[in-house]
PDB file of C-alpha atoms in Angstrom:
ATOM      1  CA  UNK A   1      64.762  39.606 -22.734  1.00 67.00           C
ATOM      2  CA  UNK A   2      67.098  37.883 -25.180  1.00 79.00           C
ATOM      3  CA  UNK A   3      70.755  37.315 -24.411  1.00 93.00           C
ATOM      4  CA  UNK A   4      72.986  39.106 -26.931  1.00 97.00           C
ATOM      5  CA  UNK A   5      76.054  37.302 -28.259  1.00 98.00           C
ATOM      6  CA  UNK A   6      78.747  39.589 -29.637  1.00 98.00           C
ATOM      7  CA  UNK A   7      79.958  38.543 -33.097  1.00 98.00           C
ATOM      8  CA  UNK A   8      82.414  41.359 -33.799  1.00 98.00           C
ATOM      9  CA  UNK A   9      83.430  44.844 -32.669  1.00 98.00           C
ATOM     10  CA  UNK A  10      85.417  47.394 -34.666  1.00 98.00           C
ATOM     11  CA  UNK A  11      86.452  50.963 -33.919  1.00 98.00           C
ATOM     12  CA  UNK A  12      85.111  53.317 -36.575  1.00 98.00           C
ATOM     13  CA  UNK A  13      85.168  57.124 -36.632  1.00 98.00           C
ATOM     14  CA  UNK A  14      85.955  57.032 -32.902  1.00 98.00           C
ATOM     15  CA  UNK A  15      82.773  55.059 -32.316  1.00 98.00           C
ATOM     16  CA  UNK A  16      82.128  51.323 -32.267  1.00 98.00           C
ATOM     17  CA  UNK A  17      80.546  49.175 -34.977  1.00 98.00           C
ATOM     18  CA  UNK A  18      79.248  45.964 -33.390  1.00 98.00           C
ATOM     19  CA  UNK A  19      77.381  42.872 -34.598  1.00 98.00           C
ATOM     20  CA  UNK A  20      75.222  40.672 -32.366  1.00 98.00           C
ATOM     21  CA  UNK A  21      73.261  37.449 -32.539  1.00 98.00           C
ATOM     22  CA  UNK A  22      70.237  36.599 -30.409  1.00 98.00           C
ATOM     23  CA  UNK A  23      67.179  34.364 -30.353  1.00 98.00           C
ATOM     24  CA  UNK A  24      64.103  36.223 -31.547  1.00 98.00           C
ATOM     25  CA  UNK A  25      60.822  35.511 -29.788  1.00 97.00           C
ATOM     26  CA  UNK A  26      58.933  37.105 -32.696  1.00 98.00           C
ATOM     27  CA  UNK A  27      60.651  35.115 -35.449  1.00 98.00           C
ATOM     28  CA  UNK A  28      61.425  31.977 -33.424  1.00 97.00           C
ATOM     29  CA  UNK A  29      64.972  31.728 -34.763  1.00 97.00           C
ATOM     30  CA  UNK A  30      68.406  33.247 -34.369  1.00 97.00           C
ATOM     31  CA  UNK A  31      68.603  36.818 -35.690  1.00 98.00           C
ATOM     32  CA  UNK A  32      71.609  39.032 -36.367  1.00 98.00           C
ATOM     33  CA  UNK A  33      71.804  42.807 -36.183  1.00 98.00           C
ATOM     34  CA  UNK A  34      74.496  45.478 -36.191  1.00 98.00           C
ATOM     35  CA  UNK A  35      74.697  48.651 -34.137  1.00 98.00           C
ATOM     36  CA  UNK A  36      76.978  51.610 -34.657  1.00 98.00           C
ATOM     37  CA  UNK A  37      77.565  53.555 -31.444  1.00 98.00           C
ATOM     38  CA  UNK A  38      78.882  57.051 -32.171  1.00 98.00           C
ATOM     39  CA  UNK A  39      81.679  58.472 -30.010  1.00 98.00           C
ATOM     40  CA  UNK A  40      79.164  60.417 -27.925  1.00 98.00           C
ATOM     41  CA  UNK A  41      77.601  57.125 -26.782  1.00 98.00           C
ATOM     42  CA  UNK A  42      81.014  55.901 -25.656  1.00 97.00           C
ATOM     43  CA  UNK A  43      81.567  59.096 -23.671  1.00 97.00           C
ATOM     44  CA  UNK A  44      78.605  58.610 -21.351  1.00 95.00           C
ATOM     45  CA  UNK A  45      75.814  60.261 -23.356  1.00 97.00           C
ATOM     46  CA  UNK A  46      72.548  58.615 -24.355  1.00 98.00           C
ATOM     47  CA  UNK A  47      71.873  59.108 -28.045  1.00 98.00           C
ATOM     48  CA  UNK A  48      68.914  58.745 -30.445  1.00 98.00           C
ATOM     49  CA  UNK A  49      68.653  55.797 -32.849  1.00 98.00           C
ATOM     50  CA  UNK A  50      68.176  55.639 -36.606  1.00 98.00           C
ATOM     51  CA  UNK A  51      66.888  52.223 -37.695  1.00 99.00           C
ATOM     52  CA  UNK A  52      68.022  51.227 -41.193  1.00 98.00           C
ATOM     53  CA  UNK A  53      66.082  48.555 -43.126  1.00 98.00           C
ATOM     54  CA  UNK A  54      67.914  46.987 -46.063  1.00 98.00           C
ATOM     55  CA  UNK A  55      66.560  45.610 -49.324  1.00 98.00           C
ATOM     56  CA  UNK A  56      66.098  42.286 -51.081  1.00 98.00           C
ATOM     57  CA  UNK A  57      68.988  39.786 -50.728  1.00 97.00           C
ATOM     58  CA  UNK A  58      70.799  42.003 -48.202  1.00 98.00           C
ATOM     59  CA  UNK A  59      71.951  41.370 -44.646  1.00 97.00           C
ATOM     60  CA  UNK A  60      73.014  43.930 -42.035  1.00 97.00           C
ATOM     61  CA  UNK A  61      76.472  44.020 -43.647  1.00 97.00           C
ATOM     62  CA  UNK A  62      75.563  45.653 -46.985  1.00 98.00           C
ATOM     63  CA  UNK A  63      74.700  49.019 -45.472  1.00 98.00           C
ATOM     64  CA  UNK A  64      77.431  48.698 -42.842  1.00 97.00           C
ATOM     65  CA  UNK A  65      80.252  48.235 -45.339  1.00 97.00           C
ATOM     66  CA  UNK A  66      79.066  50.204 -48.388  1.00 98.00           C
ATOM     67  CA  UNK A  67      77.107  53.295 -47.339  1.00 98.00           C
ATOM     68  CA  UNK A  68      79.621  55.310 -45.304  1.00 97.00           C
ATOM     69  CA  UNK A  69      76.782  56.241 -42.943  1.00 98.00           C
ATOM     70  CA  UNK A  70      78.871  55.800 -39.791  1.00 98.00           C
ATOM     71  CA  UNK A  71      80.923  58.913 -40.599  1.00 98.00           C
ATOM     72  CA  UNK A  72      77.797  61.083 -40.514  1.00 98.00           C
ATOM     73  CA  UNK A  73      76.224  59.240 -37.573  1.00 98.00           C
ATOM     74  CA  UNK A  74      79.403  60.024 -35.615  1.00 98.00           C
ATOM     75  CA  UNK A  75      79.173  63.683 -36.625  1.00 98.00           C
ATOM     76  CA  UNK A  76      75.571  64.033 -35.453  1.00 98.00           C
ATOM     77  CA  UNK A  77      75.707  61.702 -32.454  1.00 98.00           C
ATOM     78  CA  UNK A  78      73.166  59.178 -33.741  1.00 98.00           C
ATOM     79  CA  UNK A  79      73.301  55.414 -33.178  1.00 98.00           C
ATOM     80  CA  UNK A  80      72.583  53.277 -36.238  1.00 98.00           C
ATOM     81  CA  UNK A  81      70.746  49.962 -35.857  1.00 98.00           C
ATOM     82  CA  UNK A  82      70.876  47.628 -38.860  1.00 98.00           C
ATOM     83  CA  UNK A  83      68.833  44.418 -38.625  1.00 98.00           C
ATOM     84  CA  UNK A  84      68.893  41.549 -41.076  1.00 98.00           C
ATOM     85  CA  UNK A  85      66.217  41.529 -43.773  1.00 98.00           C
ATOM     86  CA  UNK A  86      64.508  38.294 -42.748  1.00 98.00           C
ATOM     87  CA  UNK A  87      64.673  35.222 -40.534  1.00 98.00           C
ATOM     88  CA  UNK A  88      67.312  32.670 -41.555  1.00 97.00           C
ATOM     89  CA  UNK A  89      68.374  29.143 -40.721  1.00 94.00           C
ATOM     90  CA  UNK A  90      67.959  25.524 -41.703  1.00 93.00           C
ATOM     91  CA  UNK A  91      64.496  25.280 -40.155  1.00 93.00           C
ATOM     92  CA  UNK A  92      63.179  28.536 -41.624  1.00 98.00           C
ATOM     93  CA  UNK A  93      60.964  28.410 -44.731  1.00 97.00           C
ATOM     94  CA  UNK A  94      62.679  29.565 -47.925  1.00 98.00           C
ATOM     95  CA  UNK A  95      62.184  29.816 -51.684  1.00 97.00           C
ATOM     96  CA  UNK A  96      64.539  29.447 -54.633  1.00 96.00           C
ATOM     97  CA  UNK A  97      63.693  32.941 -55.875  1.00 97.00           C
ATOM     98  CA  UNK A  98      65.645  35.939 -54.581  1.00 96.00           C
ATOM     99  CA  UNK A  99      62.473  37.929 -53.884  1.00 97.00           C
ATOM    100  CA  UNK A 100      60.731  35.524 -51.512  1.00 97.00           C
ATOM    101  CA  UNK A 101      61.853  33.761 -48.346  1.00 98.00           C
ATOM    102  CA  UNK A 102      65.211  34.239 -46.652  1.00 98.00           C
ATOM    103  CA  UNK A 103      66.575  37.660 -47.547  1.00 97.00           C
ATOM    104  CA  UNK A 104      63.086  38.862 -48.496  1.00 98.00           C
ATOM    105  CA  UNK A 105      61.069  39.235 -45.294  1.00 98.00           C
ATOM    106  CA  UNK A 106      59.223  42.380 -46.513  1.00 98.00           C
ATOM    107  CA  UNK A 107      58.897  43.699 -42.939  1.00 98.00           C
ATOM    108  CA  UNK A 108      55.438  42.249 -42.388  1.00 98.00           C
ATOM    109  CA  UNK A 109      53.866  39.645 -40.100  1.00 98.00           C
ATOM    110  CA  UNK A 110      53.064  36.631 -42.290  1.00 98.00           C
ATOM    111  CA  UNK A 111      49.738  34.901 -41.740  1.00 97.00           C
ATOM    112  CA  UNK A 112      50.043  31.934 -44.126  1.00 97.00           C
ATOM    113  CA  UNK A 113      51.923  28.660 -43.783  1.00 97.00           C
ATOM    114  CA  UNK A 114      54.773  27.926 -43.977  1.00 98.00           C
ATOM    115  CA  UNK A 115      55.834  31.554 -43.538  1.00 98.00           C
ATOM    116  CA  UNK A 116      53.821  32.470 -40.448  1.00 98.00           C
ATOM    117  CA  UNK A 117      55.972  30.295 -38.171  1.00 98.00           C
ATOM    118  CA  UNK A 118      59.006  32.580 -38.542  1.00 98.00           C
ATOM    119  CA  UNK A 119      58.283  35.574 -40.739  1.00 98.00           C
ATOM    120  CA  UNK A 120      57.160  38.148 -38.183  1.00 98.00           C
ATOM    121  CA  UNK A 121      59.507  40.929 -39.212  1.00 98.00           C
ATOM    122  CA  UNK A 122      57.044  43.753 -38.551  1.00 98.00           C
ATOM    123  CA  UNK A 123      56.737  42.781 -34.889  1.00 98.00           C
ATOM    124  CA  UNK A 124      60.483  42.245 -34.692  1.00 98.00           C
ATOM    125  CA  UNK A 125      61.353  45.686 -36.064  1.00 98.00           C
ATOM    126  CA  UNK A 126      58.641  47.668 -34.288  1.00 98.00           C
ATOM    127  CA  UNK A 127      58.683  45.999 -30.869  1.00 98.00           C
ATOM    128  CA  UNK A 128      61.292  43.324 -30.135  1.00 98.00           C
ATOM    129  CA  UNK A 129      64.424  44.911 -31.576  1.00 98.00           C
ATOM    130  CA  UNK A 130      63.872  48.403 -30.070  1.00 98.00           C
ATOM    131  CA  UNK A 131      63.254  46.811 -26.664  1.00 97.00           C
ATOM    132  CA  UNK A 132      66.611  45.030 -26.962  1.00 98.00           C
ATOM    133  CA  UNK A 133      68.436  48.144 -28.109  1.00 98.00           C
ATOM    134  CA  UNK A 134      66.973  50.295 -25.355  1.00 97.00           C
ATOM    135  CA  UNK A 135      67.799  47.695 -22.695  1.00 97.00           C
ATOM    136  CA  UNK A 136      71.400  47.031 -23.737  1.00 97.00           C
ATOM    137  CA  UNK A 137      72.818  50.214 -25.270  1.00 98.00           C
ATOM    138  CA  UNK A 138      73.213  53.896 -24.238  1.00 98.00           C
ATOM    139  CA  UNK A 139      70.270  55.300 -26.200  1.00 98.00           C
ATOM    140  CA  UNK A 140      67.660  57.827 -25.127  1.00 97.00           C
ATOM    141  CA  UNK A 141      64.423  56.416 -26.547  1.00 93.00           C
ATOM    142  CA  UNK A 142      64.241  58.773 -29.543  1.00 98.00           C
ATOM    143  CA  UNK A 143      63.910  56.912 -32.844  1.00 98.00           C
ATOM    144  CA  UNK A 144      63.866  57.575 -36.557  1.00 98.00           C
ATOM    145  CA  UNK A 145      63.689  55.090 -39.433  1.00 98.00           C
ATOM    146  CA  UNK A 146      65.013  54.748 -42.994  1.00 98.00           C
ATOM    147  CA  UNK A 147      65.513  52.092 -45.638  1.00 98.00           C
ATOM    148  CA  UNK A 148      66.278  51.092 -49.212  1.00 98.00           C
ATOM    149  CA  UNK A 149      64.065  49.349 -51.781  1.00 98.00           C
ATOM    150  CA  UNK A 150      62.238  46.589 -49.844  1.00 98.00           C
ATOM    151  CA  UNK A 151      63.583  48.305 -46.735  1.00 98.00           C
ATOM    152  CA  UNK A 152      62.202  51.619 -47.968  1.00 98.00           C
ATOM    153  CA  UNK A 153      58.813  49.908 -48.127  1.00 98.00           C
ATOM    154  CA  UNK A 154      59.372  48.667 -44.584  1.00 98.00           C
ATOM    155  CA  UNK A 155      60.432  52.054 -43.243  1.00 98.00           C
ATOM    156  CA  UNK A 156      57.538  53.940 -44.822  1.00 98.00           C
ATOM    157  CA  UNK A 157      54.749  51.597 -43.779  1.00 98.00           C
ATOM    158  CA  UNK A 158      56.142  51.120 -40.268  1.00 98.00           C
ATOM    159  CA  UNK A 159      56.488  54.877 -39.740  1.00 98.00           C
ATOM    160  CA  UNK A 160      53.009  55.589 -41.070  1.00 98.00           C
ATOM    161  CA  UNK A 161      51.454  53.020 -38.731  1.00 97.00           C
ATOM    162  CA  UNK A 162      53.521  54.051 -35.706  1.00 95.00           C
ATOM    163  CA  UNK A 163      54.072  57.812 -36.076  1.00 87.00           C
ATOM    164  CA  UNK A 164      54.527  58.376 -32.346  1.00 91.00           C
ATOM    165  CA  UNK A 165      57.509  56.025 -32.306  1.00 96.00           C
ATOM    166  CA  UNK A 166      59.566  57.793 -34.991  1.00 98.00           C
ATOM    167  CA  UNK A 167      60.613  61.405 -35.525  1.00 98.00           C
ATOM    168  CA  UNK A 168      60.840  61.046 -39.325  1.00 98.00           C
ATOM    169  CA  UNK A 169      61.159  58.527 -42.145  1.00 98.00           C
ATOM    170  CA  UNK A 170      63.354  58.456 -45.236  1.00 98.00           C
ATOM    171  CA  UNK A 171      63.857  56.033 -48.093  1.00 98.00           C
ATOM    172  CA  UNK A 172      66.034  55.351 -51.103  1.00 98.00           C
ATOM    173  CA  UNK A 173      64.164  53.882 -54.086  1.00 98.00           C
ATOM    174  CA  UNK A 174      61.357  52.415 -51.958  1.00 98.00           C
ATOM    175  CA  UNK A 175      58.848  49.805 -53.086  1.00 98.00           C
ATOM    176  CA  UNK A 176      56.246  52.426 -52.290  1.00 98.00           C
ATOM    177  CA  UNK A 177      53.018  50.938 -53.675  1.00 98.00           C
ATOM    178  CA  UNK A 178      53.631  47.188 -53.244  1.00 97.00           C
ATOM    179  CA  UNK A 179      50.069  46.003 -53.790  1.00 97.00           C
ATOM    180  CA  UNK A 180      50.315  47.419 -57.339  1.00 95.00           C
ATOM    181  CA  UNK A 181      53.821  46.213 -58.228  1.00 94.00           C
ATOM    182  CA  UNK A 182      55.256  42.765 -59.083  1.00 94.00           C
ATOM    183  CA  UNK A 183      57.617  42.354 -56.111  1.00 95.00           C
ATOM    184  CA  UNK A 184      54.963  43.367 -53.614  1.00 96.00           C
ATOM    185  CA  UNK A 185      52.183  41.333 -55.198  1.00 96.00           C
ATOM    186  CA  UNK A 186      54.304  38.168 -55.121  1.00 97.00           C
ATOM    187  CA  UNK A 187      55.351  38.653 -51.492  1.00 97.00           C
ATOM    188  CA  UNK A 188      51.908  39.692 -50.252  1.00 98.00           C
ATOM    189  CA  UNK A 189      50.189  36.744 -51.937  1.00 97.00           C
ATOM    190  CA  UNK A 190      52.652  34.290 -50.385  1.00 98.00           C
ATOM    191  CA  UNK A 191      52.869  35.777 -46.907  1.00 98.00           C
ATOM    192  CA  UNK A 192      49.345  37.170 -46.481  1.00 98.00           C
ATOM    193  CA  UNK A 193      47.121  35.336 -48.962  1.00 97.00           C
ATOM    194  CA  UNK A 194      44.608  36.962 -51.302  1.00 95.00           C
ATOM    195  CA  UNK A 195      43.039  39.340 -48.771  1.00 91.00           C
ATOM    196  CA  UNK A 196      43.244  42.915 -50.145  1.00 89.00           C
ATOM    197  CA  UNK A 197      42.528  44.368 -46.697  1.00 91.00           C
ATOM    198  CA  UNK A 198      45.679  42.719 -45.323  1.00 95.00           C
ATOM    199  CA  UNK A 199      47.713  43.928 -48.281  1.00 97.00           C
ATOM    200  CA  UNK A 200      46.547  47.516 -47.703  1.00 97.00           C
ATOM    201  CA  UNK A 201      47.838  47.376 -44.117  1.00 97.00           C
ATOM    202  CA  UNK A 202      51.382  47.086 -45.485  1.00 98.00           C
ATOM    203  CA  UNK A 203      51.046  49.352 -48.536  1.00 98.00           C
ATOM    204  CA  UNK A 204      52.578  52.773 -47.841  1.00 98.00           C
ATOM    205  CA  UNK A 205      50.594  54.503 -50.570  1.00 98.00           C
ATOM    206  CA  UNK A 206      47.311  53.246 -49.162  1.00 98.00           C
ATOM    207  CA  UNK A 207      48.363  54.094 -45.607  1.00 98.00           C
ATOM    208  CA  UNK A 208      49.384  57.630 -46.603  1.00 98.00           C
ATOM    209  CA  UNK A 209      45.873  58.382 -47.833  1.00 97.00           C
ATOM    210  CA  UNK A 210      44.373  58.104 -44.353  1.00 95.00           C
ATOM    211  CA  UNK A 211      47.293  58.720 -41.964  1.00 95.00           C
ATOM    212  CA  UNK A 212      46.461  61.310 -39.310  1.00 93.00           C
ATOM    213  CA  UNK A 213      49.885  62.333 -37.983  1.00 92.00           C
ATOM    214  CA  UNK A 214      52.070  63.891 -40.676  1.00 94.00           C
ATOM    215  CA  UNK A 215      55.675  63.048 -39.833  1.00 96.00           C
ATOM    216  CA  UNK A 216      58.444  64.380 -42.138  1.00 97.00           C
ATOM    217  CA  UNK A 217      59.266  62.225 -45.196  1.00 98.00           C
ATOM    218  CA  UNK A 218      62.330  62.253 -47.465  1.00 98.00           C
ATOM    219  CA  UNK A 219      62.632  60.057 -50.572  1.00 98.00           C
ATOM    220  CA  UNK A 220      65.512  59.849 -53.046  1.00 98.00           C
ATOM    221  CA  UNK A 221      65.023  57.988 -56.333  1.00 98.00           C
ATOM    222  CA  UNK A 222      67.575  57.470 -59.097  1.00 98.00           C
ATOM    223  CA  UNK A 223      66.377  58.261 -62.619  1.00 98.00           C
ATOM    224  CA  UNK A 224      68.536  55.446 -64.070  1.00 98.00           C
ATOM    225  CA  UNK A 225      67.259  52.846 -61.593  1.00 97.00           C
ATOM    226  CA  UNK A 226      66.464  49.686 -63.568  1.00 97.00           C
ATOM    227  CA  UNK A 227      63.443  49.061 -61.345  1.00 95.00           C
ATOM    228  CA  UNK A 228      61.985  52.566 -61.657  1.00 95.00           C
ATOM    229  CA  UNK A 229      59.129  53.137 -61.939  1.00 93.00           C
ATOM    230  CA  UNK A 230      57.635  49.695 -62.612  1.00 93.00           C
ATOM    231  CA  UNK A 231      58.665  47.881 -59.418  1.00 95.00           C
ATOM    232  CA  UNK A 232      58.892  50.905 -57.130  1.00 97.00           C
ATOM    233  CA  UNK A 233      56.228  53.566 -57.795  1.00 96.00           C
ATOM    234  CA  UNK A 234      57.609  56.255 -55.511  1.00 95.00           C
ATOM    235  CA  UNK A 235      55.545  58.904 -57.298  1.00 96.00           C
ATOM    236  CA  UNK A 236      52.291  57.137 -56.379  1.00 97.00           C
ATOM    237  CA  UNK A 237      53.254  57.409 -52.726  1.00 98.00           C
ATOM    238  CA  UNK A 238      54.349  61.032 -53.045  1.00 98.00           C
ATOM    239  CA  UNK A 239      51.053  61.998 -54.685  1.00 97.00           C
ATOM    240  CA  UNK A 240      48.993  60.185 -52.039  1.00 98.00           C
ATOM    241  CA  UNK A 241      50.986  61.584 -49.131  1.00 98.00           C
ATOM    242  CA  UNK A 242      51.025  65.169 -50.396  1.00 97.00           C
ATOM    243  CA  UNK A 243      47.314  64.872 -51.116  1.00 97.00           C
ATOM    244  CA  UNK A 244      46.809  64.130 -47.422  1.00 97.00           C
ATOM    245  CA  UNK A 245      48.935  67.034 -46.223  1.00 96.00           C
ATOM    246  CA  UNK A 246      52.327  65.388 -45.734  1.00 96.00           C
ATOM    247  CA  UNK A 247      55.501  67.411 -46.213  1.00 94.00           C
ATOM    248  CA  UNK A 248      57.316  65.037 -48.586  1.00 97.00           C
ATOM    249  CA  UNK A 249      60.749  65.918 -49.927  1.00 98.00           C
ATOM    250  CA  UNK A 250      61.154  63.940 -53.156  1.00 98.00           C
ATOM    251  CA  UNK A 251      64.371  64.042 -55.183  1.00 98.00           C
ATOM    252  CA  UNK A 252      64.691  62.361 -58.571  1.00 98.00           C
ATOM    253  CA  UNK A 253      68.466  62.030 -58.886  1.00 98.00           C
ATOM    254  CA  UNK A 254      69.557  62.238 -62.506  1.00 98.00           C
ATOM    255  CA  UNK A 255      71.652  59.298 -63.726  1.00 98.00           C
ATOM    256  CA  UNK A 256      71.746  57.347 -60.452  1.00 98.00           C
ATOM    257  CA  UNK A 257      70.887  53.651 -60.215  1.00 98.00           C
ATOM    258  CA  UNK A 258      69.430  51.394 -57.547  1.00 98.00           C
ATOM    259  CA  UNK A 259      72.491  50.304 -55.565  1.00 97.00           C
ATOM    260  CA  UNK A 260      74.938  51.509 -52.965  1.00 98.00           C
ATOM    261  CA  UNK A 261      76.806  53.927 -55.233  1.00 98.00           C
ATOM    262  CA  UNK A 262      73.539  55.885 -55.138  1.00 98.00           C
ATOM    263  CA  UNK A 263      73.010  55.442 -51.407  1.00 98.00           C
ATOM    264  CA  UNK A 264      76.588  56.395 -50.493  1.00 98.00           C
ATOM    265  CA  UNK A 265      76.271  59.592 -52.533  1.00 98.00           C
ATOM    266  CA  UNK A 266      73.257  60.919 -50.634  1.00 98.00           C
ATOM    267  CA  UNK A 267      73.352  59.210 -47.231  1.00 98.00           C
ATOM    268  CA  UNK A 268      74.756  62.362 -45.628  1.00 98.00           C
ATOM    269  CA  UNK A 269      71.602  64.320 -46.495  1.00 98.00           C
ATOM    270  CA  UNK A 270      69.439  61.554 -45.018  1.00 98.00           C
ATOM    271  CA  UNK A 271      71.381  61.500 -41.751  1.00 98.00           C
ATOM    272  CA  UNK A 272      71.105  65.305 -41.567  1.00 98.00           C
ATOM    273  CA  UNK A 273      67.347  65.086 -42.264  1.00 98.00           C
ATOM    274  CA  UNK A 274      66.896  62.705 -39.337  1.00 98.00           C
ATOM    275  CA  UNK A 275      69.197  64.746 -37.105  1.00 98.00           C
ATOM    276  CA  UNK A 276      67.011  67.789 -37.715  1.00 98.00           C
ATOM    277  CA  UNK A 277      63.825  65.834 -36.965  1.00 98.00           C
ATOM    278  CA  UNK A 278      65.407  64.509 -33.761  1.00 98.00           C
ATOM    279  CA  UNK A 279      66.270  68.031 -32.656  1.00 96.00           C
ATOM    280  CA  UNK A 280      70.051  67.653 -32.874  1.00 95.00           C
TER     281      UNK A 280
END
């Protein structure tokens, strides 16, 4: 089990927002994550966890400082865990483009060089990070998962492949059909090669067509999002999931864009959605 090094700790809504660094066995490099412990967790109670996966170019700090989610996590008694979006460091493969390499891990396990040496974000999010959280913090083993853009892609495909691990999944403006969109095609080709079977394993729309367990899904999409629908394709996922019997709540939010003004406006409804799924 990794040793956690505290980077910072700040009181927030009577809870504690904390950042940590540790060496990741999955990614073979130093990783950073943040955790918000609601006041209930500081009062001796074990609480459920909502994992938040951020989008392209982000770190754990974008959601932490811009979303206002901690206010609602404190209200419902939910811990928030916010990992970085990719491996980082001088020895970690990178690319000059914003949508590949550091800051663009796509929450998959890369199979091609040079990426495979460090880019094992799927294993990190699904297995290594929860093991750390459940060993070091006052949580009760209940989990839910959410994300934005690239992180929405990560949350959806991870939840669909591991439905017993999560009570529900939600996403803001997810890259929901990545094998059919430019961002996803570029990342999949680099990280996984030209094998369509591997691509389908990380494509939420494809996974939704055959998923057996139907966990609750909430998606918010801004109508004024500059990347909608071309790079995102939320409707393709919604159609596939509903066609397979999923209860998908889909909201097209008139006039909203892709960024954190949008997320901050509706994050309360997402926290409440997960609270309900977690039985709070």
